[in-house]
Short mmCIF file of C-alpha atoms and ligand atoms in Angstrom, two decimals:
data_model
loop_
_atom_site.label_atom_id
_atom_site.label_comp_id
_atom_site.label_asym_id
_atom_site.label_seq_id
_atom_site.Cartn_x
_atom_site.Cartn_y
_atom_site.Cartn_z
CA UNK G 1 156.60 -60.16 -244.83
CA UNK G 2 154.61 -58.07 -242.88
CA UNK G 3 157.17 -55.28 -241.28
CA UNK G 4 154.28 -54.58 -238.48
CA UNK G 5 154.15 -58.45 -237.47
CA UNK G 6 156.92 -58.99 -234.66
CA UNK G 7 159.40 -62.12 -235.20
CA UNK G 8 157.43 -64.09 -232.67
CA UNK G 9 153.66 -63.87 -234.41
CA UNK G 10 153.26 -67.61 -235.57
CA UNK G 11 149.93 -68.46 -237.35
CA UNK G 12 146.95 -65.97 -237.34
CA UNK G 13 144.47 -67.02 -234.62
CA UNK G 14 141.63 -65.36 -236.74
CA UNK G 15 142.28 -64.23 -240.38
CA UNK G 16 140.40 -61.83 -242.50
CA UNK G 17 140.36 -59.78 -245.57
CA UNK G 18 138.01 -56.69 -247.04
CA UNK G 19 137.69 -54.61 -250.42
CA UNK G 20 137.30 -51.08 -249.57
CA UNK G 21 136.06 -49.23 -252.51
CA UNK G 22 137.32 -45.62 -253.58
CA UNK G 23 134.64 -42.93 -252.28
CA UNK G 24 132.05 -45.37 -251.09
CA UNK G 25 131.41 -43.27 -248.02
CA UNK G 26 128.29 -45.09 -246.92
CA UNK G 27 129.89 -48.38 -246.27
CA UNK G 28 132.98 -46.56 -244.59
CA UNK G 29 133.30 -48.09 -241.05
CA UNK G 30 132.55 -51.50 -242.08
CA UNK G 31 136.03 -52.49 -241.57
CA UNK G 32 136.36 -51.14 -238.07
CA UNK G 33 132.79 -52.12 -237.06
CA UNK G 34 133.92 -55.62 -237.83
CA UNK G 35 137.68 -55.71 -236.41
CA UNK G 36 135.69 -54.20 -233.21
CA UNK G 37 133.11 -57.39 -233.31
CA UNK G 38 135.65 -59.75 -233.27
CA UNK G 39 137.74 -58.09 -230.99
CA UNK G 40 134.58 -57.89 -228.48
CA UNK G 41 133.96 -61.41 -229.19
CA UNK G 42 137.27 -62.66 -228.23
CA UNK G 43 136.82 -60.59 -225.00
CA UNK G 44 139.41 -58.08 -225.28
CA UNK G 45 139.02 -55.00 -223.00
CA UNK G 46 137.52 -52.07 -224.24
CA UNK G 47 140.68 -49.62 -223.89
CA UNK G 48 142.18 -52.09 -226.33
CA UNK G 49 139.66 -52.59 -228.69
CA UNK G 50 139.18 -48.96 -228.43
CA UNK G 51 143.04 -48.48 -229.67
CA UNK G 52 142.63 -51.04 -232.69
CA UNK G 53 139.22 -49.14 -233.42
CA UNK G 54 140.21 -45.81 -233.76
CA UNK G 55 143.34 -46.77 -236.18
CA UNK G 56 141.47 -49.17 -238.32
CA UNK G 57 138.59 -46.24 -238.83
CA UNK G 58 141.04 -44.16 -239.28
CA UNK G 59 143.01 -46.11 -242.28
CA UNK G 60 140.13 -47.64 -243.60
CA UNK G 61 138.71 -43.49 -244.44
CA UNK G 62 142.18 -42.69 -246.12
CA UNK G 63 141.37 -45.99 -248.41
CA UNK G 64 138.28 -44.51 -249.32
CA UNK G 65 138.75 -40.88 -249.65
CA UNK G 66 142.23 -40.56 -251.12
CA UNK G 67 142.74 -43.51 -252.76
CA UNK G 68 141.52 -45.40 -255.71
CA UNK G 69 140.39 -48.13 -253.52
CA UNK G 70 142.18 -50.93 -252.36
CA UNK G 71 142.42 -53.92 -249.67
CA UNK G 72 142.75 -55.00 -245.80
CA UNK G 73 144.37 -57.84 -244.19
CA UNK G 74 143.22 -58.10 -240.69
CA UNK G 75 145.32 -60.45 -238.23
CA UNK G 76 144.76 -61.38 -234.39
CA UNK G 77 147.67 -63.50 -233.46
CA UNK G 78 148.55 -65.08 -230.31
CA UNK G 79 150.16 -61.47 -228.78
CA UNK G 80 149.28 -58.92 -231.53
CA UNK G 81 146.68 -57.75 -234.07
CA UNK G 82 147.87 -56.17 -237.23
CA UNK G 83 146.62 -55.08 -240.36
CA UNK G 84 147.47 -54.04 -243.54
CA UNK G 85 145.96 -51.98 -245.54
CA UNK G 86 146.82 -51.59 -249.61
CA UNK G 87 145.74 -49.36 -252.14
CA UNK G 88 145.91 -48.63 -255.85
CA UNK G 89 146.68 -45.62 -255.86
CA UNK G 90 147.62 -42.24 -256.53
CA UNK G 91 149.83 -42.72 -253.49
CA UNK G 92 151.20 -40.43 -250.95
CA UNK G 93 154.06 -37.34 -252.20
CA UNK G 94 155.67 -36.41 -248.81
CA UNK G 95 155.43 -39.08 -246.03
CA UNK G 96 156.82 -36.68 -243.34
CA UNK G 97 154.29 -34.39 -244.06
CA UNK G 98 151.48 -36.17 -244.48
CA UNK G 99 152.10 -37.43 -240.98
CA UNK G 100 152.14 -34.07 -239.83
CA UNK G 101 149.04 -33.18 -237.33
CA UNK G 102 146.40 -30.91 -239.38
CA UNK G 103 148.01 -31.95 -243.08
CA UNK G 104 145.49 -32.49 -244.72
CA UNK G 105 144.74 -32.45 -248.73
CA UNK G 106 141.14 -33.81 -248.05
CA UNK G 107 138.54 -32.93 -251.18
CA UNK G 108 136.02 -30.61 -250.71
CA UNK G 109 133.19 -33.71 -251.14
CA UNK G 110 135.21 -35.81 -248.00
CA UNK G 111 135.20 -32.58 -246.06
CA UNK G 112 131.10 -32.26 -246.39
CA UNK G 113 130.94 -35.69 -244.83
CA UNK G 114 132.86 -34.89 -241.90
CA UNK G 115 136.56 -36.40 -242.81
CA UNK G 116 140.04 -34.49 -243.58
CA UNK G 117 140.84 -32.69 -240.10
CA UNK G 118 144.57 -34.37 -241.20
CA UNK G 119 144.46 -36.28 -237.87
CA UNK G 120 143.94 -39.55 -239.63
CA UNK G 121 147.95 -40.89 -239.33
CA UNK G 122 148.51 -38.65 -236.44
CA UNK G 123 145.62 -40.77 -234.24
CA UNK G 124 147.21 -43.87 -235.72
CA UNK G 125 150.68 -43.42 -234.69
CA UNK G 126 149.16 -42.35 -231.44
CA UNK G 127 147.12 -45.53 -230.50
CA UNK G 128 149.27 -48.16 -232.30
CA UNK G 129 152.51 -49.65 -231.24
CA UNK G 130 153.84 -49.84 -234.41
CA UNK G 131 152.93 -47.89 -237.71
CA UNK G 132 154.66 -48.38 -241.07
CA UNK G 133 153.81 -46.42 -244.19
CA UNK G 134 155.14 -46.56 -247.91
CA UNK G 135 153.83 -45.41 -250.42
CA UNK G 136 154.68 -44.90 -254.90
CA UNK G 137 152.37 -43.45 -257.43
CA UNK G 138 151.35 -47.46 -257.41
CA UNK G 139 149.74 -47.27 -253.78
CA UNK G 140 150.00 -47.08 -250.28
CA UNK G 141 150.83 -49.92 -248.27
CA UNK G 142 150.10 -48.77 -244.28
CA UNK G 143 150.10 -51.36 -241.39
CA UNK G 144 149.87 -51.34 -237.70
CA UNK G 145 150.38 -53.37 -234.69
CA UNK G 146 148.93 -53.62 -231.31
CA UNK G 147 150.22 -55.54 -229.04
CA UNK G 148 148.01 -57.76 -226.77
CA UNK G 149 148.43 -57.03 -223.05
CA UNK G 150 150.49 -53.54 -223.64
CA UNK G 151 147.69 -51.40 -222.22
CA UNK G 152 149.89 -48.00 -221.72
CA UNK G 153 147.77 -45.95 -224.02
CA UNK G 154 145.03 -46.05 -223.01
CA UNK G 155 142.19 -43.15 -224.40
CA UNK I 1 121.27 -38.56 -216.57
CA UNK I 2 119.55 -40.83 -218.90
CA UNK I 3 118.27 -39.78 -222.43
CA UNK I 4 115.34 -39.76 -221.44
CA UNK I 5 115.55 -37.31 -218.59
CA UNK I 6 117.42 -34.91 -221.33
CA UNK I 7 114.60 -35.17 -223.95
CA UNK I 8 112.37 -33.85 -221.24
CA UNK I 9 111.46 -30.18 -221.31
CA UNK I 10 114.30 -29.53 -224.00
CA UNK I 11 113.83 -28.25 -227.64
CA UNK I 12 114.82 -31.81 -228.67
CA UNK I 13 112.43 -33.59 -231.33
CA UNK I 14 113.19 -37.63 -231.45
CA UNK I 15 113.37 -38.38 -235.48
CA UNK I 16 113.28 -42.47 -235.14
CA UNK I 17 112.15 -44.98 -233.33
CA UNK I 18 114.72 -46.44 -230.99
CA UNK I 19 113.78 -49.70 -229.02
CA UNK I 20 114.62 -47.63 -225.88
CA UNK I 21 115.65 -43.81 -224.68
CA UNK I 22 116.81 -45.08 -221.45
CA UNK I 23 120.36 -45.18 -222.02
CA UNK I 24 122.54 -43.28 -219.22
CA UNK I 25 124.32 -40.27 -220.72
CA UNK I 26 128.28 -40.10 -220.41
CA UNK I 27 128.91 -36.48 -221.06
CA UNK I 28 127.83 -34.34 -224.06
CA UNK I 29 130.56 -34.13 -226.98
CA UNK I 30 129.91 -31.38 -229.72
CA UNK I 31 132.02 -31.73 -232.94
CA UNK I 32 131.62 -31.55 -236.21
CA UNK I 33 135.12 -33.47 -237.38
CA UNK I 34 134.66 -37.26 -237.39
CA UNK I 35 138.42 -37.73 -236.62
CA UNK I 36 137.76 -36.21 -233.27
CA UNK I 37 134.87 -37.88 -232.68
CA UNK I 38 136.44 -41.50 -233.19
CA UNK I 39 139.63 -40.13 -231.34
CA UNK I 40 138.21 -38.92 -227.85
CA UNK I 41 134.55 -39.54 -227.59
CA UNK I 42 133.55 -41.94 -225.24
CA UNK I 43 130.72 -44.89 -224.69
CA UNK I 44 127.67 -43.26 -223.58
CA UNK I 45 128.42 -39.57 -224.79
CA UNK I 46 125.37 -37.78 -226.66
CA UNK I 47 126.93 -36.08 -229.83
CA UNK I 48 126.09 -32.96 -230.76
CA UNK I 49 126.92 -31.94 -234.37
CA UNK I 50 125.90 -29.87 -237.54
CA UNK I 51 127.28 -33.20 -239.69
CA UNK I 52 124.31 -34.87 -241.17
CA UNK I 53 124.94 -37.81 -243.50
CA UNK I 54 125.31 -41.43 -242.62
CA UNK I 55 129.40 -41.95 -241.55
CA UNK I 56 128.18 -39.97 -238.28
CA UNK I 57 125.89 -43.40 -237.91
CA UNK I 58 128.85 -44.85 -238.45
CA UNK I 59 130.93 -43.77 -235.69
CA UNK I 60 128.10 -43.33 -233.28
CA UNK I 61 127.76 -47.16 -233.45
CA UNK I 62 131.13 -47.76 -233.53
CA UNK I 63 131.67 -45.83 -230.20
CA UNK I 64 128.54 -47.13 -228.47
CA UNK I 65 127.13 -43.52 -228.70
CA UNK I 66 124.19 -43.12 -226.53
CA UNK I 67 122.68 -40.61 -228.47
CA UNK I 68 123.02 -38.03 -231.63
CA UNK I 69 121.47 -34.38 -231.71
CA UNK I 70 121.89 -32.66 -234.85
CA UNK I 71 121.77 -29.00 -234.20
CA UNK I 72 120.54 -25.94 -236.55
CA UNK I 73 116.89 -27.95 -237.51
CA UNK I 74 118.90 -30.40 -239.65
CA UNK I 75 116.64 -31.98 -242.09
CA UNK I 76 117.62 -35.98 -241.53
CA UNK I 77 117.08 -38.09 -244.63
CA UNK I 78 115.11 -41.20 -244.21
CA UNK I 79 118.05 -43.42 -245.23
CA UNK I 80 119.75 -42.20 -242.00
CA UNK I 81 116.73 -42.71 -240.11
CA UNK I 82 116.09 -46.01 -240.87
CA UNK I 83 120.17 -46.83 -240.30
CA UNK I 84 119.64 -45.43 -236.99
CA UNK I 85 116.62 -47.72 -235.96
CA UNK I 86 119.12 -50.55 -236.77
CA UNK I 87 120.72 -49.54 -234.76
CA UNK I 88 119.06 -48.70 -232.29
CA UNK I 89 120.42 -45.45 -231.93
CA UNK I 90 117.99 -42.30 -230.77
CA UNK I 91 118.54 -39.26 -233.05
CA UNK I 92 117.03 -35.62 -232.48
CA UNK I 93 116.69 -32.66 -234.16
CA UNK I 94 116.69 -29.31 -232.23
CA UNK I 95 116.39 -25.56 -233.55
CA UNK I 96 119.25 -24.21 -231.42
CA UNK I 97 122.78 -24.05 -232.37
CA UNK I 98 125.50 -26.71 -230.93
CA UNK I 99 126.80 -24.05 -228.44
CA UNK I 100 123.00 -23.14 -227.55
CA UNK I 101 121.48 -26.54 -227.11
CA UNK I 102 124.88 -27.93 -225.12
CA UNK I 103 124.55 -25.13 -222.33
CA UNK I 104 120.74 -25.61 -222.31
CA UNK I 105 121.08 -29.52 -221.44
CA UNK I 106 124.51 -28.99 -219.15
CA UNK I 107 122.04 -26.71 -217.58
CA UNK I 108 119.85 -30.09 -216.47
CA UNK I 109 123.47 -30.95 -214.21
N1 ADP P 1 145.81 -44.07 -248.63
C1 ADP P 1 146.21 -42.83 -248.99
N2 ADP P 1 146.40 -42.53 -250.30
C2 ADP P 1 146.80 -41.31 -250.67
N3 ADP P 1 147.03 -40.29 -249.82
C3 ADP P 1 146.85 -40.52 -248.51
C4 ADP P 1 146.42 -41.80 -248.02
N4 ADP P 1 146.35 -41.74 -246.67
C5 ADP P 1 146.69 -40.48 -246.34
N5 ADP P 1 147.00 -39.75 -247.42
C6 ADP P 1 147.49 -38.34 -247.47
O1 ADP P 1 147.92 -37.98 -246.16
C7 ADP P 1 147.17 -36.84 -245.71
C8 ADP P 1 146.98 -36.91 -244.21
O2 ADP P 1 146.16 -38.04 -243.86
P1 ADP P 1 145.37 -37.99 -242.48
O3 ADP P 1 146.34 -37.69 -241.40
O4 ADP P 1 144.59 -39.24 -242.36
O5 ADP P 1 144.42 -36.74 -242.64
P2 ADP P 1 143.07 -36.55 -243.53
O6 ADP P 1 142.64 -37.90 -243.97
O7 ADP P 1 142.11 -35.93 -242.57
O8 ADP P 1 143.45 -35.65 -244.67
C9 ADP P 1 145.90 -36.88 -246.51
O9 ADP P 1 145.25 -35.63 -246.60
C10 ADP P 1 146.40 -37.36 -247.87
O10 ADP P 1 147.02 -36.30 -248.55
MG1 MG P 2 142.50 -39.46 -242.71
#
């Protein structure tokens, strides 16, 4: 079970899963560009879909330049959308501190193209109303939730 | 102020071949750290950056960007280019630095 999905999400109005590859920095974005289509789509206002945006960006660049690659379940229920996103691998050492604004252990290659300013989970835990992160030497596992009508944060 | 009215009389060269230039310009946003750029740029802003590869396509899209300038004569490779026709996205080039070319178009009002 999904600890991001409140007790009240029944079945997922739209349902959707992605590979995200380790370093493929080309395609990076797809996932968000998508999650933002269907969001738009469904006619969601932009301060929300702005919010879901921004964290799925945000996770789906940690997938591809710290892990070994690794998977997304995207959700929109009836009052929330929440993903999941899982990866192989090498996992994160200090949770607290990789939380931590400006903590960043980013490689010199994923600097180049613009990423590791170690505001990644920071800007997550910002726009989301929920954010849960675990991780092992086995993988990540990060999801979010944002609630559907719960407008308070609004960028 | 439209991009159009900025590329006039500016060191700006247009590297692709957008559909239009007429979108209206937000407010100019120089960085060069994608995280930022996701996090508190806006629909409509021109951004102004050193970053050349393809992810800055990436956001610029994502964000409804109206523009990109890459500053410091950036040499933009054609895979980028033709990205940026997709979507329909104007890039320039100018010779000035971010710091140089933002007070030069802020200049305009
Ligand atoms: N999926 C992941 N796998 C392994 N490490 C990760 C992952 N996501 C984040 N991290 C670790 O947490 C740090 C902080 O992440 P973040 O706040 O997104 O900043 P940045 O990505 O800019 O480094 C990363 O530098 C990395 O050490
Ligand atoms: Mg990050």
């Amino acid at each position: 079970m999904n600890p991001c999905l409140k007790k009240t999400t029944k079945h997922a109005r739209i349902h959707k899963e992605f590979v995200i590859e380790r370093n493929d920095i080309a395609n990076a974005g797809t996932v968000a560009s998508t999650t933002k289509r269907i969001l738009k789509n469904e006619g969601f206002p932009s301060h929300f879909i702005k919010r879901v945006t921004i964290g799925v960006y945000e996770a789906e660049i940690n997938v591809v330049i710290h892990s070994y690659g690794g998977t997304v379940i995207f959700d929109l229920n009836d009052d929330n959308v929440s993903l999941t996103f899982e990866d192989k691998g090498p996992g994160i050492e200090d949770i607290e501190l990789a939380k931590a604004a400006g903590f960043s252990t980013a490689s010199s290659y994923a600097i180049e193209n613009g990423f590791g300013a170690g505001m990644g989970l920071p800007n997550i835990e910002a726009v989301s109303d929920e954010m849960h992160l675990t991780s092992s030497k086995e993988g990540t596992k990060l999801c979010m939730r944002f609630d559907i009508g719960d407008d308070h944060i609004d960028s | 102020m439209t991009v159009n009215e900025m590329m006039q009389n500016m060191p700006l060269t247009l590297v692709n071949k957008p559909k239009t230039v007429s979108r209206p310009i937000n407010k100019l946003f120089a960085s060069d750290l994608l995280s930022h750029v996701i996090g508190y740029a806006e629909e409509y802003d021109v951004l102004i950056t050193v970053l050349n590869n393809i992810n800055v396509l990436g956001v610029a899209s994502l964000l409804d960007l109206s523009a990109v300038i890459f500053t410091h004569n950036a040499k933009i490779k054609p895979e980028i280019i033709e990205r940026a026709n997709d979507l329909d996205l104007p890039l320039f080039t100018t010779p000035l630095s971010t710091a140089d070319i933002v007070q030069k178009i802020a200049s305009l009002g």
